[in-house]
Coordinates of C-alpha atoms in Angstrom, one line a residue:
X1 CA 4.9 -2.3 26.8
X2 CA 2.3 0.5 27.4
X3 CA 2.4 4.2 28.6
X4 CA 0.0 5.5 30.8
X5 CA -0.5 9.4 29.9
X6 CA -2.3 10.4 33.2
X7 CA 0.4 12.8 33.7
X8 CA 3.1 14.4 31.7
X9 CA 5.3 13.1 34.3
X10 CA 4.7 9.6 33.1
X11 CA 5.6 8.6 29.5
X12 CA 7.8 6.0 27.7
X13 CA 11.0 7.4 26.1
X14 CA 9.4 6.9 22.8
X15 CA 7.1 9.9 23.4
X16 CA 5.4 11.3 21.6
X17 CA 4.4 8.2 18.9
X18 CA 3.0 11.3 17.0
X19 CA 0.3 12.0 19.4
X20 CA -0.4 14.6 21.8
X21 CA -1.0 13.0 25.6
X22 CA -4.4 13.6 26.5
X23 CA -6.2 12.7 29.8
X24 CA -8.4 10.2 29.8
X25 CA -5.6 8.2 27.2
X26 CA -2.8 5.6 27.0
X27 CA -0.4 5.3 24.2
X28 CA 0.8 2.3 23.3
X29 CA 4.6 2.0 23.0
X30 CA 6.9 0.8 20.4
X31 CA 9.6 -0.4 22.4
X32 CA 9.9 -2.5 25.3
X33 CA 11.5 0.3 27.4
X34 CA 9.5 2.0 30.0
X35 CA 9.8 4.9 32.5
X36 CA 6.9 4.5 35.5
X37 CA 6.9 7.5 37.9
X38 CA 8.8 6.2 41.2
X39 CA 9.5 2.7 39.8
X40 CA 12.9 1.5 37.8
X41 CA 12.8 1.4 34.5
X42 CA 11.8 -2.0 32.7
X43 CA 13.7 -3.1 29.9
X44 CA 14.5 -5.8 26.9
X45 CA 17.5 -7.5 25.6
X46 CA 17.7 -4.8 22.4
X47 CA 20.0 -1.5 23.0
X48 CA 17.8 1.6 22.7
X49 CA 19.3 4.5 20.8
X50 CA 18.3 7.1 24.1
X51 CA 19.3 5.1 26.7
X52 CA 20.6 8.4 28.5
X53 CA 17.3 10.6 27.0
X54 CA 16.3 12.9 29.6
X55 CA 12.4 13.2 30.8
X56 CA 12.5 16.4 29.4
X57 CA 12.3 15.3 25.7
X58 CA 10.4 17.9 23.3
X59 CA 7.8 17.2 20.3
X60 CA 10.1 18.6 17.6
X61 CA 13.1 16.9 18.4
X62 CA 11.2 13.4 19.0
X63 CA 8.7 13.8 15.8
X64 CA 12.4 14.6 14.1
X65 CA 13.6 10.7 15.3
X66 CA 10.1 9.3 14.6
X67 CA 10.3 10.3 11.4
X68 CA 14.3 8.5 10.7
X69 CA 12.2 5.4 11.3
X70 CA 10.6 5.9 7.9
X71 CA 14.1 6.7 6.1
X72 CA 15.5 3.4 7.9
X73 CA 15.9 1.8 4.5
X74 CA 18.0 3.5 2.2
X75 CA 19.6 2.9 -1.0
X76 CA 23.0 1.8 0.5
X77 CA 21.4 -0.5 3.3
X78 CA 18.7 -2.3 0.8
X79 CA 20.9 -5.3 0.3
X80 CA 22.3 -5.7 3.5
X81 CA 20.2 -8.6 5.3
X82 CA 18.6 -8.0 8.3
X83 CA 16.8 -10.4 10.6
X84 CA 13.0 -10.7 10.8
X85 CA 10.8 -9.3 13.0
X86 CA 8.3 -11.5 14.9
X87 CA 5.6 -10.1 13.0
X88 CA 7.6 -11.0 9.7
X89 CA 8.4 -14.5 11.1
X90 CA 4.9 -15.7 12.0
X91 CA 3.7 -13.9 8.8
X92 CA 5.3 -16.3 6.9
X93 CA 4.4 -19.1 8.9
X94 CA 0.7 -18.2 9.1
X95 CA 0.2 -15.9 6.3
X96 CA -2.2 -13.6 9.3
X97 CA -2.4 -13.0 12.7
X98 CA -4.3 -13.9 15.5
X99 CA -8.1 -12.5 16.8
X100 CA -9.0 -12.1 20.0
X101 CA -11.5 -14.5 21.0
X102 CA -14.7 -13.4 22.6
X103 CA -16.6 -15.3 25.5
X104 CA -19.7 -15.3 23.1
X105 CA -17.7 -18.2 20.5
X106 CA -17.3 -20.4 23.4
X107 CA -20.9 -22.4 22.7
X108 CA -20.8 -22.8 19.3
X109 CA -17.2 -24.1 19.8
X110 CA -17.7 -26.9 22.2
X111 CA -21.4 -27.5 22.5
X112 CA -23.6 -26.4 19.6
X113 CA -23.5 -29.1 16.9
X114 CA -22.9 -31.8 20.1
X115 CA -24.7 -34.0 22.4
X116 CA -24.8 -31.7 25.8
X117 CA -27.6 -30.3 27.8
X118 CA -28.7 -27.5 29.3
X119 CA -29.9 -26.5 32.8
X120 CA -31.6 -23.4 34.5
X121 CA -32.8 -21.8 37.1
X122 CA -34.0 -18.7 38.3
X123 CA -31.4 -17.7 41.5
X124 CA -32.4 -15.6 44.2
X125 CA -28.9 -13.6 43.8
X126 CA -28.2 -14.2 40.0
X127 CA -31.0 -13.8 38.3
X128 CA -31.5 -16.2 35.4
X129 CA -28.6 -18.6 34.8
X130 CA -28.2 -21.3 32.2
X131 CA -25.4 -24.1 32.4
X132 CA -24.8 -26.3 29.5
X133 CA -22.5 -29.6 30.3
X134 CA -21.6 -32.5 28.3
X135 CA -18.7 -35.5 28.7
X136 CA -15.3 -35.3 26.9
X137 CA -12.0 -37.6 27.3
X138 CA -9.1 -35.5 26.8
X139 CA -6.1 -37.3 27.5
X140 CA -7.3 -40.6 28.4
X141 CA -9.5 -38.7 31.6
X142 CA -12.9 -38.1 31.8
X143 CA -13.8 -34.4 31.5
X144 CA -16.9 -32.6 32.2
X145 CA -16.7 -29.3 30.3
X146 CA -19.7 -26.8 31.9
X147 CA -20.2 -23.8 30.7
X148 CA -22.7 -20.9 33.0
X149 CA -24.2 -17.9 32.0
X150 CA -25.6 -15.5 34.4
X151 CA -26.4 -11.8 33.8
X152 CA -22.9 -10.2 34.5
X153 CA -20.4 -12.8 33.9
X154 CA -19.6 -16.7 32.6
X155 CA -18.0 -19.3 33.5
X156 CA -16.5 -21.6 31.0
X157 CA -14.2 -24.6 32.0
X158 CA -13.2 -28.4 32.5
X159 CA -13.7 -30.5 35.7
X160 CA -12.4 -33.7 36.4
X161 CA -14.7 -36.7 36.8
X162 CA -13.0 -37.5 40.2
X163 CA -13.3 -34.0 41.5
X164 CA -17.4 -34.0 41.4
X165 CA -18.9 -35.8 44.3
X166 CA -22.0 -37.4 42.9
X167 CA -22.5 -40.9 41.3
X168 CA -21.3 -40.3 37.8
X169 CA -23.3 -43.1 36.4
X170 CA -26.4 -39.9 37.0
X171 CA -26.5 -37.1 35.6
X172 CA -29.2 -35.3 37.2
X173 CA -26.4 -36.6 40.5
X174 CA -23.4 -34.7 38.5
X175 CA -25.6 -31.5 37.8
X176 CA -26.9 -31.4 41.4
X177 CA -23.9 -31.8 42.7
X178 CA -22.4 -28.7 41.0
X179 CA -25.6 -26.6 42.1
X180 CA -24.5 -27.0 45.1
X181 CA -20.8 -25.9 45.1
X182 CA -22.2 -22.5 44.0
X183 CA -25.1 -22.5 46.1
X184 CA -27.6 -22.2 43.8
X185 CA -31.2 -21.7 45.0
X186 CA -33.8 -22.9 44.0
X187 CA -31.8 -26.0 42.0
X188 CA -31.1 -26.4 38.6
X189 CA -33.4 -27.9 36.3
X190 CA -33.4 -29.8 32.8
X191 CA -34.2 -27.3 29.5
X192 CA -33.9 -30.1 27.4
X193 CA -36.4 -28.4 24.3
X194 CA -35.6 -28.6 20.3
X195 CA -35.0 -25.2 20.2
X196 CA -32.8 -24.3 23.1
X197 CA -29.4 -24.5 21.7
X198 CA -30.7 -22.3 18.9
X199 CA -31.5 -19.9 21.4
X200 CA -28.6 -20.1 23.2
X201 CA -26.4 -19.6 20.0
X202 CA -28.7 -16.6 19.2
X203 CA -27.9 -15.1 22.6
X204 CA -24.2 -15.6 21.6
X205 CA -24.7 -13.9 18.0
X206 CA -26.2 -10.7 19.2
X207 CA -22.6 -9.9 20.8
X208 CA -20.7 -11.2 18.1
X209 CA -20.0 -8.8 15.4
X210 CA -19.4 -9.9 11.6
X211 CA -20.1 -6.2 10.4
X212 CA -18.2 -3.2 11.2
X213 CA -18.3 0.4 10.8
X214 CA -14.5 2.2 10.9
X215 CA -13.6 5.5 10.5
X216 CA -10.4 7.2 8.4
X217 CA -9.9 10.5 9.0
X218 CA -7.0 12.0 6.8
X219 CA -4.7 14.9 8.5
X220 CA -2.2 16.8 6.7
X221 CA 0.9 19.1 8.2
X222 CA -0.4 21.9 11.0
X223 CA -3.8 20.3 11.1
X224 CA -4.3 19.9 15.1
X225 CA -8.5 20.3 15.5
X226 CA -11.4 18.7 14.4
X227 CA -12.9 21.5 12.1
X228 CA -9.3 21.5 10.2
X229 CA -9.1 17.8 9.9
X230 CA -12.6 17.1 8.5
X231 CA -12.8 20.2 6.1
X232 CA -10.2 18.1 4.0
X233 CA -12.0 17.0 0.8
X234 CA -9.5 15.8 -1.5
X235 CA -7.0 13.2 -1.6
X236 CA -3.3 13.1 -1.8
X237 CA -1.9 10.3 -3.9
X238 CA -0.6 8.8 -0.4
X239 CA -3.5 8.7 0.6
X240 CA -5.7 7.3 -2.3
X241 CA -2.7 4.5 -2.1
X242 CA -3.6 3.8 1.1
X243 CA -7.3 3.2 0.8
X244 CA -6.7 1.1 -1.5
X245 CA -4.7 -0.9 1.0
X246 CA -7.8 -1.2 3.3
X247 CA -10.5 -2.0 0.5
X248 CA -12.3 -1.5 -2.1
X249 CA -13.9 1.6 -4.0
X250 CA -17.6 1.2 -4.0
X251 CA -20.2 3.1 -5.3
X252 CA -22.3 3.5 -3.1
X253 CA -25.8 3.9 -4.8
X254 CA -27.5 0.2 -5.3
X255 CA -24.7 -1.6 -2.8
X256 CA -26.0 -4.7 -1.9
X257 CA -23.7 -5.6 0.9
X258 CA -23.3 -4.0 4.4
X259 CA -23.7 -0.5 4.1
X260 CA -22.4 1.0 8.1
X261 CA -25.2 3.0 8.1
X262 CA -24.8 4.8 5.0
X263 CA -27.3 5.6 2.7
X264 CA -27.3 3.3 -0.5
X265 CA -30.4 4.7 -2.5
X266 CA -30.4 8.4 -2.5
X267 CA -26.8 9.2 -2.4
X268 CA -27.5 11.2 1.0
X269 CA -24.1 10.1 2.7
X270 CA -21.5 10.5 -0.3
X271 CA -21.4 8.6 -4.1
X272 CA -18.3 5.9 -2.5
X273 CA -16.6 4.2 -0.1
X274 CA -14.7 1.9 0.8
X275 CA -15.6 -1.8 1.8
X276 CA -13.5 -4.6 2.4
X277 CA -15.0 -8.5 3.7
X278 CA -12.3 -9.7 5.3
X279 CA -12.0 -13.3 7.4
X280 CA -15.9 -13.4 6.7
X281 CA -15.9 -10.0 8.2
X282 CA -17.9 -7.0 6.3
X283 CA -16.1 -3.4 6.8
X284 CA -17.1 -0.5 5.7
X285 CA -14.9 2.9 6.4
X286 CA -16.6 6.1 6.9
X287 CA -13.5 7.8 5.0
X288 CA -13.6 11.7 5.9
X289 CA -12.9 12.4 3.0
X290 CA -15.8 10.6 1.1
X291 CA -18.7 11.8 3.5
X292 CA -21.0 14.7 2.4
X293 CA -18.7 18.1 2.3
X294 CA -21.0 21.4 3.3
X295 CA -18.5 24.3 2.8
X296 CA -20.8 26.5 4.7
X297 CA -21.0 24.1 7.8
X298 CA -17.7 24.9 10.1
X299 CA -18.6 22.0 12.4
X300 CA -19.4 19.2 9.2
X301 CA -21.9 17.7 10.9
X302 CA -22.7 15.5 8.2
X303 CA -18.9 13.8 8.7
X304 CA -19.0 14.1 12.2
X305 CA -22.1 12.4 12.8
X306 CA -21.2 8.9 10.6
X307 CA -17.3 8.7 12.2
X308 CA -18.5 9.6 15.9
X309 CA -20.8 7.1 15.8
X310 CA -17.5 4.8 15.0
X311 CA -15.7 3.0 18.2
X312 CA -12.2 2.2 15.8
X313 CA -10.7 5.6 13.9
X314 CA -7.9 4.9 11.4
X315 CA -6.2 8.4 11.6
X316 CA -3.7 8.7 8.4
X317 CA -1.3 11.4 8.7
X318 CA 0.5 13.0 6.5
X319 CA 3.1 15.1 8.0
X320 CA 6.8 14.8 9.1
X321 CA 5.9 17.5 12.2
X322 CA 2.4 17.7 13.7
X323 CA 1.1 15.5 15.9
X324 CA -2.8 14.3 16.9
X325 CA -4.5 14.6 20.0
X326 CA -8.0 12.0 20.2
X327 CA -9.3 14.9 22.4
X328 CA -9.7 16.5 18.9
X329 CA -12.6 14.2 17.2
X330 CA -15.3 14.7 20.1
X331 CA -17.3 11.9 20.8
X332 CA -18.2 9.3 23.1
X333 CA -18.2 6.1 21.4
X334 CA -14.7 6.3 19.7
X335 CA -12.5 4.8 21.8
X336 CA -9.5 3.5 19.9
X337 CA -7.1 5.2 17.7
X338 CA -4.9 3.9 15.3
X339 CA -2.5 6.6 13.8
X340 CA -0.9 5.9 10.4
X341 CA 1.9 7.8 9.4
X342 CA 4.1 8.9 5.7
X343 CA 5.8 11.3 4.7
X344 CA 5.2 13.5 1.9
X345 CA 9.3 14.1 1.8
X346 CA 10.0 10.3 0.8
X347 CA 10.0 9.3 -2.6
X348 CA 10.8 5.8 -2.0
X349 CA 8.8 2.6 -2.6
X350 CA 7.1 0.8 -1.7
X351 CA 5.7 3.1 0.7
X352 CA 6.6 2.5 4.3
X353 CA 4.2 3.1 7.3
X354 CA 4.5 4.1 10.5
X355 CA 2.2 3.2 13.1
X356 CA 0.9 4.6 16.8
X357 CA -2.4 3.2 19.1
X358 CA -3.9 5.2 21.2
X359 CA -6.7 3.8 23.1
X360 CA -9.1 5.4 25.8
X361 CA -7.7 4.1 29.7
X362 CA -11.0 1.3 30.0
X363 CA -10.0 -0.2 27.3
X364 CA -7.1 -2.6 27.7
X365 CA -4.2 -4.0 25.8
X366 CA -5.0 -5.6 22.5
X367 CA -3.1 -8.0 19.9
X368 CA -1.0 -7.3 17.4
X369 CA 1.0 -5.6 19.7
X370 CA 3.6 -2.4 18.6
X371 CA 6.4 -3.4 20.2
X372 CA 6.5 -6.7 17.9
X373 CA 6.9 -4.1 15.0
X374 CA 5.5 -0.7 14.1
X375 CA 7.0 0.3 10.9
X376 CA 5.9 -1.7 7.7
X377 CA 6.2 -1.7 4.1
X378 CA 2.8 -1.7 2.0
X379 CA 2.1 -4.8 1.1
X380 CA -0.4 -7.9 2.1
X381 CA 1.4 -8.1 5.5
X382 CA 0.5 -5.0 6.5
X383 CA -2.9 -4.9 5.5
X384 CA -3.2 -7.9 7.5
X385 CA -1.8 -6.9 10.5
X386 CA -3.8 -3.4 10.4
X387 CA -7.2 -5.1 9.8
X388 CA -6.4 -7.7 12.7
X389 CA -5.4 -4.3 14.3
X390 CA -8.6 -2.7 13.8
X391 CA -11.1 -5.7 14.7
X392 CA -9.3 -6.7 18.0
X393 CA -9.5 -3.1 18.6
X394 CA -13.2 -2.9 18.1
X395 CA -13.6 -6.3 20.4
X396 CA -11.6 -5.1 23.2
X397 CA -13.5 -1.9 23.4
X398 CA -16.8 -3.5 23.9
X399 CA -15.4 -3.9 27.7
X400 CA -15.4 -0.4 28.1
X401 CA -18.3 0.9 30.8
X402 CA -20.3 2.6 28.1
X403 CA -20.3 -0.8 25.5
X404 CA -20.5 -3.2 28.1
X405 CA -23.8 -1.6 30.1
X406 CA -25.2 -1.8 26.7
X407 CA -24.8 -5.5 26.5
X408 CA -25.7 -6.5 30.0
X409 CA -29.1 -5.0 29.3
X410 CA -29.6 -6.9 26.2
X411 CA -28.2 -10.0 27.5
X412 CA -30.1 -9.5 30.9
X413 CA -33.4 -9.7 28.8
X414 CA -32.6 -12.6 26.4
X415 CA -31.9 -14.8 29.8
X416 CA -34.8 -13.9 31.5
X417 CA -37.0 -14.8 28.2
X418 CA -35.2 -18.2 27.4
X419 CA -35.6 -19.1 30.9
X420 CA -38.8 -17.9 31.8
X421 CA -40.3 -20.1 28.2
X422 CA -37.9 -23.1 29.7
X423 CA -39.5 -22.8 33.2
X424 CA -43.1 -22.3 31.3
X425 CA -42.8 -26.1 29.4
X426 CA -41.3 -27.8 32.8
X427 CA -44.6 -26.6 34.4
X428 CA -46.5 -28.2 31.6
X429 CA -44.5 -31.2 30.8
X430 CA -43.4 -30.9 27.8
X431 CA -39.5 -30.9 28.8
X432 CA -38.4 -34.7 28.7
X433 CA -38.0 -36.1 32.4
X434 CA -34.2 -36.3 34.1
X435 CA -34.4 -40.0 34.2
X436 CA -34.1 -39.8 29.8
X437 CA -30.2 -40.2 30.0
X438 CA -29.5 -40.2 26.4
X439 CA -26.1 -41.3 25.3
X440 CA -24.5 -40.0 29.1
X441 CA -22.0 -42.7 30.0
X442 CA -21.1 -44.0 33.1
X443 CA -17.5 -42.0 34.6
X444 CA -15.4 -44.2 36.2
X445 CA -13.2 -42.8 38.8
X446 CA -10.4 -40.6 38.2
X447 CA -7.7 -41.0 40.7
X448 CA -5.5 -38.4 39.3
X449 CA -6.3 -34.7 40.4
X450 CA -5.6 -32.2 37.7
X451 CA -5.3 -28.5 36.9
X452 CA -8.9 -27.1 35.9
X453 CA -8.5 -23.8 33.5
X454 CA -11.8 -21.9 34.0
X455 CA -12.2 -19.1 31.9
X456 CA -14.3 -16.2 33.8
X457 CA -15.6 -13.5 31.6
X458 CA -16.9 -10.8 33.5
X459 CA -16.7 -7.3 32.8
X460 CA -14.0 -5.1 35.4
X461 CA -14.0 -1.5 34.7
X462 CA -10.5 -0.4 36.0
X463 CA -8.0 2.5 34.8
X464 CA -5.3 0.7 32.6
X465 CA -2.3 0.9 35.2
X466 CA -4.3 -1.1 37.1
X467 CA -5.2 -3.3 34.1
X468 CA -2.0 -4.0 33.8
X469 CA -1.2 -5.5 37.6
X470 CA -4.3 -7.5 37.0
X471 CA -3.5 -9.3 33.7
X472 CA -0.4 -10.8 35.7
X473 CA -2.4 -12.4 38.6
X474 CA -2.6 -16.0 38.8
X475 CA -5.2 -17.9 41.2
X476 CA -5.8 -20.7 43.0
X477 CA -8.9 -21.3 44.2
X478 CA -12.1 -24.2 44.0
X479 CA -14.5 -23.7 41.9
X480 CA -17.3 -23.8 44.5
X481 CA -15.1 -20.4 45.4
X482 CA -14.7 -18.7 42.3
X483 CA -18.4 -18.6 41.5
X484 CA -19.3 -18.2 44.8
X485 CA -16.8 -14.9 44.6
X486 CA -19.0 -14.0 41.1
X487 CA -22.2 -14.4 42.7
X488 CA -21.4 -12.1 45.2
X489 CA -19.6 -9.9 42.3
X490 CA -21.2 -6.1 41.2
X491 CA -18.4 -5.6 38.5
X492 CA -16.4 -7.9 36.0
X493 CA -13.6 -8.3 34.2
X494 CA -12.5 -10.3 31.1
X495 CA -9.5 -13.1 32.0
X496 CA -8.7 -16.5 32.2
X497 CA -7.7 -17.9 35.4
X498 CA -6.6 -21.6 36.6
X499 CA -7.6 -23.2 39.4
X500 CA -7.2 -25.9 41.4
X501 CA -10.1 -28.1 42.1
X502 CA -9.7 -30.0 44.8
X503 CA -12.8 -32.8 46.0
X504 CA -14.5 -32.0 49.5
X505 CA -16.3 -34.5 51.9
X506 CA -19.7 -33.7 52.4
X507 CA -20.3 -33.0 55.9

């Protein structure tokens, strides 16, 4: 499903997706067929066109079939049915697609709004950790669900009633109890205040974004560098059609709404733009060809300076033989690239797209995916699967190294404050004692051992072939293990895993 462009030796026969392999780079691939160095090659059930292509395909040629995909539809073959895509299919069912869920949702989701408390400590190897638990029956069984925050990682999940060994009529027991599987030192202690799940759901909102800055560059036939690209400063009708697709025009000057760091009171960064809210989502596109345009500046510093500050870059292209290299926009915050592509040669409506993703190696894979489908037709589909596109884009960046130090740091200090101000009203009393037990109902016993599905977000900085072993693992472990593993942990990585918990004697 994804290429790997370490090497030129390693590509997938739909090289080159319009883009130039660049170190540092995957692309991701269009069809299900792959050629790994030294491995065989992996394919689906559908017949591919170059099932005998050679390794030694060329750009022309291969921009030459790229560019059939756009002429797929002719007159003659418009009223011959074909069958959906699964992108078309759950279109219709769902009228969008899905977003990938961030770790940071998980509180509001199942504890915010709820009874449930919360617990902390100060651990000798952690650092500050926090875990909130609270009773559910799912099923007809008795569920604790636990969710714990440290520093670098956290640990959300469900846990049997009969696999915690503590009298469930307590709950200071049940909490103690856990403590213990993961060894934590000194124990765990109620931060029962007014405030604390407010706190907690602040800690959450800091990571999760509902503005976003994007940038559009537009690149026209024999533009390969930077200076070329953003020394464009009008738009084609193409174009101009397609920001229309992504949002609305806005004038800049008195906009009221998220602005992306542009300036709305002096007209210092351009007189529009284009804005879209989306799923309660505010966007705003730094469109090249919108930003300030100094004729005497070859580097157009102004442009530069707005879209490579930008982690997403829509790159439309309008050309039927040049391809784009991400090397070409130099920054180090973009990391993902997602290429649109006409051409100025068809007349036919309405226009059809065709699409490319190329995403620095940190990052991993990310939903939609191309092989579902990567040409479209303008329209509402589209626009929602390339704004799905974009965001998931955005969110699955933030695991990169650079994006996901920054965090840490933040969320380092917000622990350390909400616990040290928790750990300052226990010494003074003014946390309520254990014994206040609330609405916490006795748990009878459970004789039935189930699968426990913990989800352990923690930040792994890995190339993406490896990314791509890892994402197929399945485990098996306690969960006294797997948080004994993260507390000895000095990386992360974002996956769910399942485990199997199974009830210990204490010696």
């Amino acid at each position: 499903m994804f290429s790997s462009l370490r090497s030129l030796d390693e590509f997938c026969e739909d090289y080159p997706h319009n883009l130039i392999p660049t170190p540092g780079y995957w692309i991701e691939c269009s069809r299900q067929k792959i050629a790994f160095p030294n491995q065989h090659t992996i394919w689906d059930d559908s017949e591919s066109e170059h099932e005998d292509a050679a390794r030694g395909i060329t750009v022309e040629p291969q921009l030459e079939r790229n560019c059939s995909d756009l002429y797929e539809d002719d007159e003659d073959s418009d009223n011959v049915p074909r069958k959906k895509t699964a992108i078309e299919e759950q279109w219709e069912q769902q009228q969008g697609f899905e977003l990938t869920s961030v770790e940071q949702e998980t509180y509001e989701k199942y504890f915010y709004g709820t009874e449930h408390w919360n617990y902390f400590t100060n651990d000798e190897d952690l650092g500050p950790v926090i875990l909130s638990i609270k009773q559910e029956t799912i099923n007809g069984r008795d569920q604790f669900r636990i969710l714990v925050r440290a520093i670098s990682y956290t640990v959300h999940g469900l846990i049997p009633a009969s696999c915690v060994f503590a009298d469930r009529y307590n709950r200071e027991e049940v909490v103690r109890s856990l403590g213990k599987e993961v060894n934590l030192n000194p124990p765990l202690t109620l931060g029962q205040l007014p405030d604390t799940p407010e706190e907690l759901l602040k800690l959450d909102q800091v990571f999760i974004k509902s503005e976003l800055k994007v940038g559009v560059i537009y690149v026209k036939e024999g533009q390969y560098t930077e200076e070329q690209i953003l020394d464009n400063n009008e738009n084609s009708p193409l174009f101009e059609e397609f920001l229309q697709l992504l949002g609305d025009k806005v004038r800049l000057r008195g906009f009221d709404k998220y602005k992306g760091g542009l300036d709305t009171v002096h007209d210092l960064t351009g007189l529009y733009s284009v804005y879209t809210n989306w799923r309660s989502i505010e966007i705003m596109f730094h469109v090249s060809t919108q930003l300030p345009y100094e004729k005497h500046d070859p580097q157009k510093l102004q442009r530069k300076r707005h879209i490579g500050n930008d982690i997403v870059c829509v790159v439309f292209l309008e050309a039927d033989n040049t391809a784009f290299s991400p090397a070409c926009i130099k920054s180090h915050f973009l990391h993902t690239f997602i290429l649109v592509r006409v051409s100025a040669r068809i007349k036919r409506k309405p226009t059809r797209y065709e699409v490319s993703v190329v995403t620095r190696d940190e990052v991993g894979a990310y939903k939609p995916y191309l092989w579902e489908q990567s040409v479209f037709e303008k329209g509402p589909m589209f626009r929602e699967w390339l704004l799905t596109k974009i965001v998931n884009g955005e969110r699955a960046s933030y695991s990169a190294p650079k994006f996901a130090r920054m965090q840490e740091r933040t969320r380092s200090q917000m622990l350390e404050d909400i616990v040290a101000n928790l750990a300052n009203h226990a010494e003074t009393g003014q946390i309520p004692k254990p014994y206040r037990r609330g609405s916490w109902r006795p748990i009878g016993e459970d004789p039935c051992m189930l699968r426990v599905t913990v989800s352990c977000c923690m930040r792994l900085y890995v190339p993406h072939s490896m990314y791509l072993k890892a994402i197929s693992l399945s485990f098996s472990l306690s969960l006294s293990l797997l948080l004994s593993i993260c507390k000895k942990q000095t990386y992360s990585c974002t996956q769910t895993r399942t485990f199997s918990h199974t009830q210990t004697q204490a010696s």
